[in-house]
mmCIF file of C-alpha atoms in Angstrom:
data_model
loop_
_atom_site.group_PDB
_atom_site.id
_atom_site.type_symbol
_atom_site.label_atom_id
_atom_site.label_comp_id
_atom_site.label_asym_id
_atom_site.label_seq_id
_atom_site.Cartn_x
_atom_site.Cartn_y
_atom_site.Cartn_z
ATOM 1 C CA UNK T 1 -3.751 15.065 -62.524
ATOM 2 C CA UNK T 2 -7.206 14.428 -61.327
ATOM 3 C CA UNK T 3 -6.488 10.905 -60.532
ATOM 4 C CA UNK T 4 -3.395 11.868 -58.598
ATOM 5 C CA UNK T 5 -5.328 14.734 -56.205
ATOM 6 C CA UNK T 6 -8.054 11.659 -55.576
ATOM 7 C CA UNK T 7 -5.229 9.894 -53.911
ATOM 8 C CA UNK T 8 -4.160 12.679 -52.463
ATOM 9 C CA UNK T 9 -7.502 13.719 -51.025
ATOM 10 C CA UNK T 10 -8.072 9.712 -49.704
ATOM 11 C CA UNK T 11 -4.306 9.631 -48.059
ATOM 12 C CA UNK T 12 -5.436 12.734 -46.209
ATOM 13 C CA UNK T 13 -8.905 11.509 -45.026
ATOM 14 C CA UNK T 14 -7.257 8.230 -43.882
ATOM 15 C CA UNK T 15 -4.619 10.526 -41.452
ATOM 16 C CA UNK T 16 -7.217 12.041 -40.632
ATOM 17 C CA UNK T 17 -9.346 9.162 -39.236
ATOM 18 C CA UNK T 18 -6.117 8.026 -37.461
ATOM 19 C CA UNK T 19 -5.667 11.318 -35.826
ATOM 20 C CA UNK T 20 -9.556 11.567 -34.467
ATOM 21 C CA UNK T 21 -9.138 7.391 -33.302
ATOM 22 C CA UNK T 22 -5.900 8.515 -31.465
ATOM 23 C CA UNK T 23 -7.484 11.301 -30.064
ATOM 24 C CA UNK T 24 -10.328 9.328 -28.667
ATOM 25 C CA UNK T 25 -8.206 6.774 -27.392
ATOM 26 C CA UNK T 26 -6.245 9.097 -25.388
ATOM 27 C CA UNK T 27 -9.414 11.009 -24.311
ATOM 28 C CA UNK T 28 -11.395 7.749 -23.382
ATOM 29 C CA UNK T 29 -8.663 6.635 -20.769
ATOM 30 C CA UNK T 30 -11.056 5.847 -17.745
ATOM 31 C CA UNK T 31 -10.023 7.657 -14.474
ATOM 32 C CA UNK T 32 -8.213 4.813 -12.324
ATOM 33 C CA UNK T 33 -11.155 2.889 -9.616
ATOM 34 C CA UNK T 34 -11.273 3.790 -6.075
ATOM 35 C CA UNK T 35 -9.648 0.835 -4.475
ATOM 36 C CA UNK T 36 -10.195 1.819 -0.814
ATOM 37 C CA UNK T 37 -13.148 -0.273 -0.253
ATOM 38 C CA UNK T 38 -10.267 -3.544 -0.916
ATOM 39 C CA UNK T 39 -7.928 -1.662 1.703
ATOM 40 C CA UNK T 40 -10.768 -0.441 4.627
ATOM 41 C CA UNK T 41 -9.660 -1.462 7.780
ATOM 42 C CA UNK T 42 -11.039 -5.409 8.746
ATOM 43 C CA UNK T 43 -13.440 -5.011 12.225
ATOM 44 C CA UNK T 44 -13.225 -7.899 15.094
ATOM 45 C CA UNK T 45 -16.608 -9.737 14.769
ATOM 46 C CA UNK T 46 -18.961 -8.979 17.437
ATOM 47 C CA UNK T 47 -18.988 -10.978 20.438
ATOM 48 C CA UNK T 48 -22.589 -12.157 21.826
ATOM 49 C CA UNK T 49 -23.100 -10.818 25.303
ATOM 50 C CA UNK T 50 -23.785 -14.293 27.372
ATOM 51 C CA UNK T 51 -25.712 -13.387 30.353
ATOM 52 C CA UNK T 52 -25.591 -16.984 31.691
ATOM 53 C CA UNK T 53 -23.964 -17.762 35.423
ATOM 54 C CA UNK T 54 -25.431 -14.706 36.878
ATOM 55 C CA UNK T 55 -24.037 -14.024 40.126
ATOM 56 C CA UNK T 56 -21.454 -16.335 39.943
ATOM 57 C CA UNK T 57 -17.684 -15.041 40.065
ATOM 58 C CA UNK T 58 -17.183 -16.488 36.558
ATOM 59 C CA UNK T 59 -18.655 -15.098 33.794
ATOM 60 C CA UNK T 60 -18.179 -15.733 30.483
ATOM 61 C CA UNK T 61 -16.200 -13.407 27.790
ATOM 62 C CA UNK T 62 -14.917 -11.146 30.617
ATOM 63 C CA UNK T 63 -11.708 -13.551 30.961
ATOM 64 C CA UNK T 64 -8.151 -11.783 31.411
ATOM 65 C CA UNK T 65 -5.106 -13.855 30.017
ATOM 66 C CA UNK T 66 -1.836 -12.390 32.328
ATOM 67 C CA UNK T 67 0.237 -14.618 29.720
ATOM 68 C CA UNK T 68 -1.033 -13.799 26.749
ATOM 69 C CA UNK T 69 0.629 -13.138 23.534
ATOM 70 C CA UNK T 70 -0.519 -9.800 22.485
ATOM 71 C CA UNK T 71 0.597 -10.175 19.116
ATOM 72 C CA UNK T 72 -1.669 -10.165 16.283
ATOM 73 C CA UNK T 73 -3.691 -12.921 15.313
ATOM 74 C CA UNK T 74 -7.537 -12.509 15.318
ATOM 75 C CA UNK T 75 -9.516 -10.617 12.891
ATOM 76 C CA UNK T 76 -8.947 -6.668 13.633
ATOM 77 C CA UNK T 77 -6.095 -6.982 15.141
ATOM 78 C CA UNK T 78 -3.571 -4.561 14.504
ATOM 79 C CA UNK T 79 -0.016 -5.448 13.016
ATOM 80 C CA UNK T 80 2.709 -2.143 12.006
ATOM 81 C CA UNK T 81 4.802 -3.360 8.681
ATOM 82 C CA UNK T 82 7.428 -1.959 8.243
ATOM 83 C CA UNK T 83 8.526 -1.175 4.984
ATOM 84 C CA UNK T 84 11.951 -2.276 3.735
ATOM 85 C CA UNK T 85 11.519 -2.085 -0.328
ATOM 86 C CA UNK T 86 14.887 -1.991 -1.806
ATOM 87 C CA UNK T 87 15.321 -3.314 -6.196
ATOM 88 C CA UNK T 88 18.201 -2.750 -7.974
ATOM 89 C CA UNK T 89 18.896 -3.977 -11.142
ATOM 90 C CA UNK T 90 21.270 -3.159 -14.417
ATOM 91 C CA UNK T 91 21.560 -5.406 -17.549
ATOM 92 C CA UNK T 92 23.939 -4.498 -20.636
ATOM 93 C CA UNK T 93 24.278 -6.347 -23.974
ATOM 94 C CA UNK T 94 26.959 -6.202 -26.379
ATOM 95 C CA UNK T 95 27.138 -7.593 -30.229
ATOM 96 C CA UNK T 96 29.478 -7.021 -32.645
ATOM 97 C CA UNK T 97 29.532 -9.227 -35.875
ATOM 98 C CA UNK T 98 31.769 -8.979 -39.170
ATOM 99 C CA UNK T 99 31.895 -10.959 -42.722
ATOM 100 C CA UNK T 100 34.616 -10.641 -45.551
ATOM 101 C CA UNK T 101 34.138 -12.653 -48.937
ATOM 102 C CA UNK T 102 36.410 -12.498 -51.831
ATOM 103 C CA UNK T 103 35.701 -14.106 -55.232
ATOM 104 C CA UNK T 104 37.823 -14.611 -58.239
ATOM 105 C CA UNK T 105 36.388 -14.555 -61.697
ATOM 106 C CA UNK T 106 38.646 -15.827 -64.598
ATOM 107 C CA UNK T 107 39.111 -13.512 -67.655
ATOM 108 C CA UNK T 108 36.815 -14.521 -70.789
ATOM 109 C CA UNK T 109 39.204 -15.536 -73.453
ATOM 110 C CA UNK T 110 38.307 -16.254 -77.359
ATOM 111 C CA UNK T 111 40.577 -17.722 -79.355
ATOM 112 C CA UNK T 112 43.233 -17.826 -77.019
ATOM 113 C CA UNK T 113 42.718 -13.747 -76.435
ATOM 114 C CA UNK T 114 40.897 -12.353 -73.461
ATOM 115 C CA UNK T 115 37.707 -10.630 -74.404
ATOM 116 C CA UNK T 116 38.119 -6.688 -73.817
ATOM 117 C CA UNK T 117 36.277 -3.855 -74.945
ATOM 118 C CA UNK T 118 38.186 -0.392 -74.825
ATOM 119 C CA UNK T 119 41.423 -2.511 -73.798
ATOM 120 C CA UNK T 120 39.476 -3.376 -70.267
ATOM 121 C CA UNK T 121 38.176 -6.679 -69.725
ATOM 122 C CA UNK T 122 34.513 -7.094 -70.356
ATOM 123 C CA UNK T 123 34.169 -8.798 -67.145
ATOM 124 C CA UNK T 124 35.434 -8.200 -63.674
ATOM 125 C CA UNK T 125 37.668 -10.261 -62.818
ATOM 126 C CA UNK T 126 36.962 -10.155 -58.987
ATOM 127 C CA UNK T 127 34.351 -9.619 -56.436
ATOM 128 C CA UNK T 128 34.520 -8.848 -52.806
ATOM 129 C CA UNK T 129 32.171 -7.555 -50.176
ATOM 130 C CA UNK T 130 32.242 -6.543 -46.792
ATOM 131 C CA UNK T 131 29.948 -6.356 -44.132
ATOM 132 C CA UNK T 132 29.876 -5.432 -40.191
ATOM 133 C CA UNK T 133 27.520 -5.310 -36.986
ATOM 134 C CA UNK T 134 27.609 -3.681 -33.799
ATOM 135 C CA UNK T 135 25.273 -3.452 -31.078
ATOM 136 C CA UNK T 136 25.553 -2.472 -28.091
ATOM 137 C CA UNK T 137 22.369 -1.373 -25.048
ATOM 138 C CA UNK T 138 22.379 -0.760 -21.238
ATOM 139 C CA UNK T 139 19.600 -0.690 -19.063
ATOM 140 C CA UNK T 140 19.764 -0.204 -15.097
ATOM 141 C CA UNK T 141 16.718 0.761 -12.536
ATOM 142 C CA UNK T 142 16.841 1.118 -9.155
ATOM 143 C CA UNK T 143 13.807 1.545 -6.617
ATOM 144 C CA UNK T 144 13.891 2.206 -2.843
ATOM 145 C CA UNK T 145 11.070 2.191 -0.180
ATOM 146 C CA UNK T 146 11.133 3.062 3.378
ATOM 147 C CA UNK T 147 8.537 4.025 6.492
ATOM 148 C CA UNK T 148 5.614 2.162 8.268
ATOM 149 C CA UNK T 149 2.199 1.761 7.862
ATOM 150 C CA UNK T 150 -0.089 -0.105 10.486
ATOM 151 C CA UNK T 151 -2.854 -2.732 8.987
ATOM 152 C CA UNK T 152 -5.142 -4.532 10.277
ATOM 153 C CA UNK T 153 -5.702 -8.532 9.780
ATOM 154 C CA UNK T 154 -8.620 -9.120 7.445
ATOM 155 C CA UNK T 155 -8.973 -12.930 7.729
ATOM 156 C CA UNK T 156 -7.486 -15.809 9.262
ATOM 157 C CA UNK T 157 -6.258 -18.467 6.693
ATOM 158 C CA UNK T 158 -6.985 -22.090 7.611
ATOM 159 C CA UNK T 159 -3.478 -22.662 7.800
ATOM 160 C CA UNK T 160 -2.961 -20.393 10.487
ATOM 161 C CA UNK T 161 -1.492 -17.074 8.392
ATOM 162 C CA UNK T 162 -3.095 -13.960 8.472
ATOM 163 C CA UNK T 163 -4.324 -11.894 5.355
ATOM 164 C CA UNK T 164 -3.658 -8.032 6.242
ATOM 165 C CA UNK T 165 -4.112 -4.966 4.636
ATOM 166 C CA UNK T 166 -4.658 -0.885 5.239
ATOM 167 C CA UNK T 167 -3.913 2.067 3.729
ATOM 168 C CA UNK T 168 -2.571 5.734 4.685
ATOM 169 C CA UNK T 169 -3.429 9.042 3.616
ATOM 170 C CA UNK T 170 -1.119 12.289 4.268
ATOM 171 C CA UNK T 171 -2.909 15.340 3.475
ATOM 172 C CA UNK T 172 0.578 18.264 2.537
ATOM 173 C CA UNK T 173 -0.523 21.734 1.498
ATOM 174 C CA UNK T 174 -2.099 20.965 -1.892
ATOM 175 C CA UNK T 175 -1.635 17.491 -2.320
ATOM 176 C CA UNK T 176 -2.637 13.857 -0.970
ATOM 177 C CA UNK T 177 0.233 11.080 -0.479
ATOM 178 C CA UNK T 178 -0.614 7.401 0.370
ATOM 179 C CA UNK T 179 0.176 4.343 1.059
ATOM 180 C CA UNK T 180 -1.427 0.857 0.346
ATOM 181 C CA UNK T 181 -0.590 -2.447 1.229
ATOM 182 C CA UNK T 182 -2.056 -5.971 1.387
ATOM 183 C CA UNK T 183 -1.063 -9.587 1.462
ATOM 184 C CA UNK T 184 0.081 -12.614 3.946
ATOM 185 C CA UNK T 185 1.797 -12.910 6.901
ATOM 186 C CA UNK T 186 2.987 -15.605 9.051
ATOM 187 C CA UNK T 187 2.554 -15.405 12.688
ATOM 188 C CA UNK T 188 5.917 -16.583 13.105
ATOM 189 C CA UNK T 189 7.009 -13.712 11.168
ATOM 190 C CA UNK T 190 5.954 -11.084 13.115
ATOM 191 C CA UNK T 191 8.381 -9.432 16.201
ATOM 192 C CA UNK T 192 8.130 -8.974 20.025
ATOM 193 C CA UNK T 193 6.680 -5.252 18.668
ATOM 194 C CA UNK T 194 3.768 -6.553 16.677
ATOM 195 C CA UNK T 195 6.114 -5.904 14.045
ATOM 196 C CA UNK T 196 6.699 -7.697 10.482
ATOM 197 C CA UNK T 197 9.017 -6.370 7.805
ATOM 198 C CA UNK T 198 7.743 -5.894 4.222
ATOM 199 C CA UNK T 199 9.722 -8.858 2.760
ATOM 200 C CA UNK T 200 8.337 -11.280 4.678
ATOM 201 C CA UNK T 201 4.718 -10.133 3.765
ATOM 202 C CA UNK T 202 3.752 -13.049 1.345
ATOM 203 C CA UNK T 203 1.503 -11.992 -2.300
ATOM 204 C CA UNK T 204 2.444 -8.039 -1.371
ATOM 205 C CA UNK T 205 0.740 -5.232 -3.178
ATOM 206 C CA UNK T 206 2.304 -1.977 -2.123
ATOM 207 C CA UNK T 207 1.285 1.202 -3.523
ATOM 208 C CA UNK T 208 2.830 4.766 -3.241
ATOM 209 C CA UNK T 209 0.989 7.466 -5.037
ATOM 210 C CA UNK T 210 -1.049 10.765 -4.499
ATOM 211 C CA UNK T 211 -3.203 13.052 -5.646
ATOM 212 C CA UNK T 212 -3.521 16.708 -6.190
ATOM 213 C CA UNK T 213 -2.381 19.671 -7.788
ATOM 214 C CA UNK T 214 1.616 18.371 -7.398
ATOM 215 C CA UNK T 215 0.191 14.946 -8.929
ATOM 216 C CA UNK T 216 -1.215 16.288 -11.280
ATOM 217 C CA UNK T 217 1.849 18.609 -12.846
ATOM 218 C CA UNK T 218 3.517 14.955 -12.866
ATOM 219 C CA UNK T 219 1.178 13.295 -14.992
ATOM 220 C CA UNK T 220 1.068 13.598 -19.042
ATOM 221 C CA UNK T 221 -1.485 15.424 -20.400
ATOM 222 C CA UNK T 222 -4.016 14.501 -23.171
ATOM 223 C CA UNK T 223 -2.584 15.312 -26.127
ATOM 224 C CA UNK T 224 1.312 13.948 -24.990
ATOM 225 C CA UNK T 225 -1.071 10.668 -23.893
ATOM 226 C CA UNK T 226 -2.039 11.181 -28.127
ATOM 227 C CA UNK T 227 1.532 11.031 -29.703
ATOM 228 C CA UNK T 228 2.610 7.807 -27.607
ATOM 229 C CA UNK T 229 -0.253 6.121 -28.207
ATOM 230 C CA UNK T 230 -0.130 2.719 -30.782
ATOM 231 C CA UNK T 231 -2.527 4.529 -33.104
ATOM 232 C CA UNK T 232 -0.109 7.617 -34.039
ATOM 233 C CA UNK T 233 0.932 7.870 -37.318
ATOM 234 C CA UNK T 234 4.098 9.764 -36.485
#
């Protein structure tokens, strides 16, 4: 009896310790980083004021282009993507398996008599088993993504692409919505409008989230965060 309440007593410390380690490791979740600073808006590097050729009708860095393609392609300059996210996807799986076996045992016989004991046979004269299988699962997700946001063009790849990236922030009664996105465009990519659709943005990282009170009421709470966690005994 004494032995057995010992066990008892150790079972409970050990859910115990399981419990607290769950608890910490839903408690000890780190708020997410502030990733603006990898999203802040790229600035056109300063151009040196080059007060050569005074009084001369040229002068240098005040040049106007009445040709020029106005589309982006320096540092700072601003391109609008368009966003045109669209996933859809759906997967099922079926299985279904089945065996049948059937095996005949002669009857014992002694003396030319089959061995029986209460006028049944002692041993069974057959065997048969049976077994089935089936399986079946369906998954399907589907995401969509529409708007605009305007970046601006953070660096200027060697081969001639442009690395963009911005954010945007909509402040709504009690709540903060925005969007993020970075990656690689190709000038050749981008419209008469200084335009480029979101599926031709090369590397993309596009985020949609917010922050608030209505954010909040969406996300799981501490001790929800406990029971899914890996260390739950339940």
């Amino acid at each position: 009896m004494i032995k057995t309440s010992v066990i008892n007593i150790r079972l409970l410390r050990s859910l115990m310790a399981l419990m607290i380690l769950g608890l910490l490791a839903a408690c000890s979740s780190a708020p997410p980083k502030d990733q603006s600073a990898d999203y802040e808006s790229a600035a056109p590097k300063a151009e040196t004021d080059d007060l050569g050729n005074m009084g001369s009708i040229y002068r240098s860095g005040y040049g106007m282009s009445l040709f020029l393609d106005r589309r982006a392609r320096q540092v700072g300059d601003i391109i609008t993507v368009t966003l045109e996210e669209k996933t859809d996807a759906s997967k099922s799986s079926s299985t279904a398996t089945g065996k049948e076996s059937n095996l005949g045992i002669p009857t014992v016989t002694l003396l030319g008599r089959g061995v029986t004991h209460n006028g049944l046979p002692v041993v069974n004269s057959s065997v048969s088993s049976d077994q089935d299988f089936s399986g079946q699962g369906t998954s399907s997700q589907s995401n969509s993504l529409t708007g605009s946001i305007t970046v601006t063009v953070s660096e200027v790849l060697r081969n001639g692409s442009l690395r963009v990236r911005g954010e945007k922030w909509v402040t709504i009664n009690q709540g903060e919505e925005f969007i993020r996105i970075k990656g690689i465009v190709r000038p050749e990519d981008i419209g008469a409008d200084n335009a480029v659709p979101s599926y031709k943005v090369a590397d993309a990282r596009i985020t949609y989230s917010g922050k608030g009170a209505l954010a909040d009421a969406n996300s799981m709470g501490w001790l929800g965060r406990l029971f899914q966690s890996v260390l739950s005994p339940f």
